[in-house]
Coordinates of C-alpha atoms in Angstrom, one line a residue:
A19 CA -23.2 39.6 -31.7
I20 CA -20.1 40.0 -29.3
V21 CA -19.1 36.7 -28.0
D22 CA -16.3 35.5 -25.6
I23 CA -14.5 32.7 -27.2
E24 CA -13.1 31.2 -23.9
Q25 CA -16.4 31.2 -22.6
L26 CA -18.0 29.5 -25.6
L27 CA -15.0 26.8 -25.1
A28 CA -15.9 26.4 -21.7
W29 CA -19.5 25.6 -22.7
S30 CA -18.0 23.2 -25.2
L31 CA -20.1 24.9 -27.8
V32 CA -17.5 25.5 -30.0
K33 CA -14.3 23.6 -31.0
I34 CA -10.8 25.0 -32.0
S35 CA -9.1 22.9 -34.8
S36 CA -5.2 23.4 -36.0
H37 CA -4.3 23.5 -39.7
E38 CA -0.5 23.2 -41.0
Q39 CA -0.8 25.0 -44.5
L40 CA 2.2 25.3 -46.9
T41 CA 1.4 27.7 -49.8
F42 CA 3.2 29.7 -52.5
D43 CA 2.2 33.4 -52.1
E44 CA 2.1 35.1 -55.6
K45 CA 2.2 38.5 -54.2
S46 CA 5.5 38.1 -52.3
G47 CA 6.7 35.4 -54.4
R48 CA 7.4 33.1 -51.3
I49 CA 6.5 29.9 -50.0
L50 CA 4.8 30.3 -46.7
A51 CA 4.2 27.8 -44.0
V52 CA 1.8 28.6 -41.2
N53 CA 0.1 27.0 -38.2
Q54 CA -3.5 28.2 -38.0
K55 CA -6.3 27.6 -35.3
K56 CA -9.7 27.9 -36.4
I57 CA -13.2 27.8 -35.6
G58 CA -15.1 26.4 -38.8
A59 CA -13.9 28.7 -41.2
I60 CA -13.4 31.4 -38.8
L61 CA -9.3 32.1 -38.4
L62 CA -8.5 32.7 -34.7
E63 CA -4.7 32.7 -35.1
E64 CA -1.9 32.2 -37.5
K65 CA 1.7 31.8 -37.1
A66 CA 4.6 31.3 -39.2
D67 CA 6.3 27.7 -38.8
K68 CA 9.6 26.8 -40.9
S69 CA 9.5 23.6 -39.6
L70 CA 6.7 22.7 -41.8
I71 CA 8.9 23.0 -44.8
N72 CA 10.7 19.9 -46.3
Q73 CA 12.3 19.1 -49.6
E74 CA 9.3 17.0 -50.9
K75 CA 6.7 19.6 -50.2
I76 CA 8.9 22.6 -51.7
F77 CA 9.0 20.4 -55.1
E78 CA 5.2 19.9 -55.2
L79 CA 4.5 23.7 -54.9
W80 CA 7.0 24.4 -57.6
Q81 CA 5.8 21.7 -59.7
A82 CA 2.0 23.3 -59.2
Q83 CA 3.4 26.5 -60.5
L84 CA 5.3 25.0 -63.1
H85 CA 1.6 23.2 -64.4
K86 CA -0.2 26.6 -63.7
N87 CA 2.7 28.9 -65.7
G88 CA 4.7 26.5 -68.0
L89 CA 8.1 26.7 -68.5
S90 CA 8.1 30.7 -68.5
L91 CA 8.2 30.1 -64.7
L92 CA 12.0 29.8 -65.0
N93 CA 14.6 32.4 -66.3
W94 CA 15.5 31.4 -69.6
Q95 CA 18.5 32.8 -70.9
Q96 CA 19.2 32.9 -74.9
E97 CA 22.0 30.0 -74.2
D98 CA 19.0 28.0 -72.7
K99 CA 16.8 28.7 -75.3
N100 CA 19.4 27.4 -77.8
L101 CA 20.2 24.2 -75.8
L102 CA 16.7 23.1 -76.0
L103 CA 16.3 24.0 -79.5
R104 CA 19.3 21.8 -80.4
W105 CA 18.0 19.1 -78.0
Q106 CA 14.4 19.0 -79.8
W107 CA 16.0 19.2 -83.3
L108 CA 18.2 16.3 -82.7
N109 CA 15.3 14.3 -81.2
S110 CA 13.4 15.1 -84.1
R111 CA 16.3 14.0 -86.8
L112 CA 17.9 11.3 -84.8
S113 CA 15.3 9.5 -82.5
D114 CA 17.4 6.4 -82.3
M115 CA 19.9 8.4 -79.9
K116 CA 16.9 7.9 -77.5
L117 CA 17.6 11.3 -75.8
P118 CA 15.1 12.5 -73.5
D119 CA 11.8 13.9 -74.5
V120 CA 12.2 17.9 -74.1
S121 CA 9.1 19.3 -75.5
E122 CA 7.4 21.6 -73.2
Q123 CA 4.7 19.2 -72.1
S124 CA 7.1 16.2 -71.4
L125 CA 9.5 18.8 -69.0
I126 CA 6.4 19.9 -67.3
D127 CA 5.2 16.2 -66.7
N128 CA 8.5 15.1 -65.8
A129 CA 9.8 17.5 -63.5
S130 CA 11.1 15.5 -61.0
L131 CA 14.1 14.3 -63.5
W132 CA 15.5 17.8 -63.9
L133 CA 13.6 20.2 -61.5
K134 CA 13.4 18.5 -58.3
P135 CA 17.1 18.0 -57.6
F136 CA 17.8 21.8 -57.8
V137 CA 15.0 23.1 -55.7
S138 CA 15.1 21.4 -52.4
N139 CA 16.2 24.6 -50.8
I140 CA 14.4 27.1 -53.0
T141 CA 11.8 28.8 -51.1
T142 CA 11.3 32.2 -53.3
K143 CA 10.8 33.1 -56.7
A144 CA 13.9 35.2 -56.5
Q145 CA 16.0 32.2 -55.9
L146 CA 14.2 30.3 -58.4
V147 CA 14.9 32.6 -61.4
K148 CA 18.6 32.6 -60.3
L149 CA 19.0 28.8 -61.3
N150 CA 20.9 27.7 -64.4
V151 CA 18.4 26.2 -66.8
S152 CA 20.9 24.7 -68.9
E153 CA 22.3 22.7 -66.0
M154 CA 19.1 21.6 -64.9
L155 CA 18.2 20.3 -68.4
L156 CA 21.8 18.6 -68.8
S157 CA 21.5 16.8 -65.6
M158 CA 19.0 14.4 -67.4
L159 CA 21.7 13.3 -69.9
D160 CA 25.0 11.4 -68.8
Y161 CA 28.2 12.2 -70.2
Q162 CA 28.2 10.1 -73.4
Q163 CA 25.0 11.5 -74.3
Q164 CA 26.1 15.3 -73.5
Q165 CA 29.0 14.4 -76.0
Q166 CA 26.7 13.3 -78.6
L167 CA 24.5 16.2 -78.3
N168 CA 27.5 18.6 -78.6
K169 CA 29.1 16.5 -81.5
C170 CA 25.6 16.1 -83.5
A171 CA 23.8 19.2 -83.0
P172 CA 26.9 21.8 -82.1
S173 CA 26.0 25.2 -80.8
F174 CA 28.6 26.8 -83.4
Y175 CA 30.4 26.6 -86.5
L176 CA 34.0 27.3 -86.9
G177 CA 34.5 29.0 -90.2
P178 CA 37.8 28.8 -92.0
T179 CA 38.9 32.0 -90.8
G180 CA 38.6 30.9 -87.2
R181 CA 35.0 32.9 -86.7
K182 CA 32.6 30.9 -84.2
C183 CA 29.4 31.4 -86.0
A184 CA 26.3 30.5 -84.0
I185 CA 24.2 28.0 -85.4
R186 CA 20.5 28.6 -85.3
Y187 CA 18.2 25.6 -85.0
S188 CA 14.4 25.2 -85.7
L189 CA 12.0 22.4 -85.9
E190 CA 10.5 23.8 -89.3
Q191 CA 13.7 24.1 -91.1
A192 CA 17.5 23.1 -91.4
P193 CA 20.0 24.5 -89.0
I194 CA 21.3 28.0 -90.5
V195 CA 24.4 30.0 -89.9
S196 CA 25.2 33.3 -90.8
L197 CA 28.7 34.5 -91.9
P198 CA 30.5 36.7 -94.5
M199 CA 30.8 35.1 -97.9
Q200 CA 34.5 35.8 -98.2
E201 CA 35.1 33.6 -95.1
V202 CA 33.8 30.6 -96.9
Y203 CA 35.7 30.7 -100.1
G204 CA 37.8 27.4 -100.3
L205 CA 35.0 25.4 -98.9
Q206 CA 33.9 23.1 -101.8
A207 CA 30.9 21.6 -100.2
S208 CA 28.4 22.5 -97.5
P209 CA 29.2 21.3 -94.0
T210 CA 27.2 19.2 -92.3
V211 CA 25.7 18.4 -88.8
G212 CA 23.9 15.2 -87.3
D213 CA 25.8 11.9 -87.4
R214 CA 27.2 9.7 -90.4
N215 CA 23.7 8.1 -90.7
S216 CA 21.7 11.1 -90.8
K217 CA 23.7 14.1 -92.0
V218 CA 21.9 17.6 -92.7
N219 CA 23.7 20.5 -94.9
L220 CA 24.2 23.6 -92.8
T221 CA 22.2 26.4 -94.5
F222 CA 24.5 29.1 -95.0
E223 CA 23.1 32.8 -95.1
L224 CA 26.0 34.5 -96.9
L225 CA 26.8 38.2 -95.7
S226 CA 28.2 41.3 -97.9
P227 CA 30.9 43.0 -96.2
A228 CA 28.2 45.2 -95.0
K229 CA 26.8 42.3 -93.1
R230 CA 23.8 42.1 -95.4
P231 CA 22.2 38.7 -96.6
I232 CA 23.3 38.3 -100.2
Q233 CA 22.7 34.6 -100.6
V234 CA 21.0 31.7 -98.9
T235 CA 22.2 28.2 -99.7
A236 CA 22.5 24.6 -98.2
D237 CA 24.2 23.6 -101.5
L238 CA 27.5 25.6 -101.4
A239 CA 29.1 23.6 -104.1
G240 CA 26.2 24.1 -106.3
F241 CA 26.1 28.0 -105.5
W242 CA 29.8 28.4 -106.5
Q243 CA 29.1 26.7 -109.9
G244 CA 25.8 28.7 -110.5
S245 CA 24.4 31.8 -109.2
Y246 CA 27.7 33.0 -107.9
K247 CA 28.6 34.6 -111.0
A248 CA 25.9 37.1 -110.9
V249 CA 26.4 37.7 -107.2
Q250 CA 30.2 38.1 -108.0
K251 CA 29.4 40.9 -110.6
D252 CA 27.3 42.9 -108.3
M253 CA 29.6 42.5 -105.4
K254 CA 32.5 43.6 -107.3
S255 CA 30.7 47.0 -108.2
Q256 CA 29.5 47.6 -104.9
Y257 CA 32.7 46.5 -102.9
P258 CA 35.8 46.8 -105.4
K259 CA 38.1 46.8 -102.6
H260 CA 37.2 43.4 -101.7
F261 CA 38.2 40.1 -103.0
W262 CA 35.8 38.3 -105.5
P263 CA 37.8 35.5 -107.1
D264 CA 36.6 33.9 -110.2
D265 CA 37.0 30.3 -108.7
P266 CA 36.0 30.7 -105.2
A267 CA 35.7 27.2 -104.4
N268 CA 39.5 27.1 -104.5
A269 CA 40.2 30.7 -103.4
Q270 CA 41.8 31.8 -100.0
P271 CA 39.2 32.4 -97.3
T272 CA 39.7 35.8 -96.0
N273 CA 38.2 38.5 -93.6
K274 CA 40.4 41.5 -95.2
T275 CA 40.3 43.6 -98.2
K276 CA 42.4 43.1 -101.3
R277 CA 45.0 45.8 -100.0
H278 CA 45.5 44.2 -96.8
M279 CA 45.8 40.7 -98.5
K280 CA 48.6 41.8 -100.5
A281 CA 50.4 43.2 -97.4
K282 CA 50.1 40.1 -95.8

């Protein structure tokens, strides 16, 4: 039935209540702040009110979204994923360093430590995905801890020829790096990561001149003295223009063919 709200109010038959509401709207990807006037569950009026938005409430909304969606709420770049794996690997190997736990559940539960300082004025998903995840994570570490992380779990291996090779970390296996076999001639032992009390050999995925894997080893000295001879024979037949020394442990590392090595 049609009713006159003003008449019902005048007769005191109904009462208007005011509500402040701050929500994250999935469709628009925005935090919405509104003042509502209702009679019971009936919405009479709704007006936007930005004055309701404050830093604490913003964080609480993003924290709720983090619990709902997990870490995928943020825009993870490959460098962010690599940092997380390095950190997690280091925690699994060197717990005495006492770096913060960065498992997914721990990050979600402790979002106030790393997310809160960066979202105080973030009110849209478009703004959120522009945040630098690595910067947020590293904010949990002091300068000394960041230095320890970079020293014990470096992001790359600098090869004998000057090539920077990304180190791939995993909780299931030792860190691994891929580079041409000819560029590690002269190395008599596998390089290590970790600290002096807990060293771990880097696993080398050694590549042919065509960048195809030909050997995987965490014991370079053992490889030179063992199965290298068979690899050498095969490589000489496939790539005769390249350098395949009889004593690779004491040979010169190179990224050139034999002709260019002589020209030098």
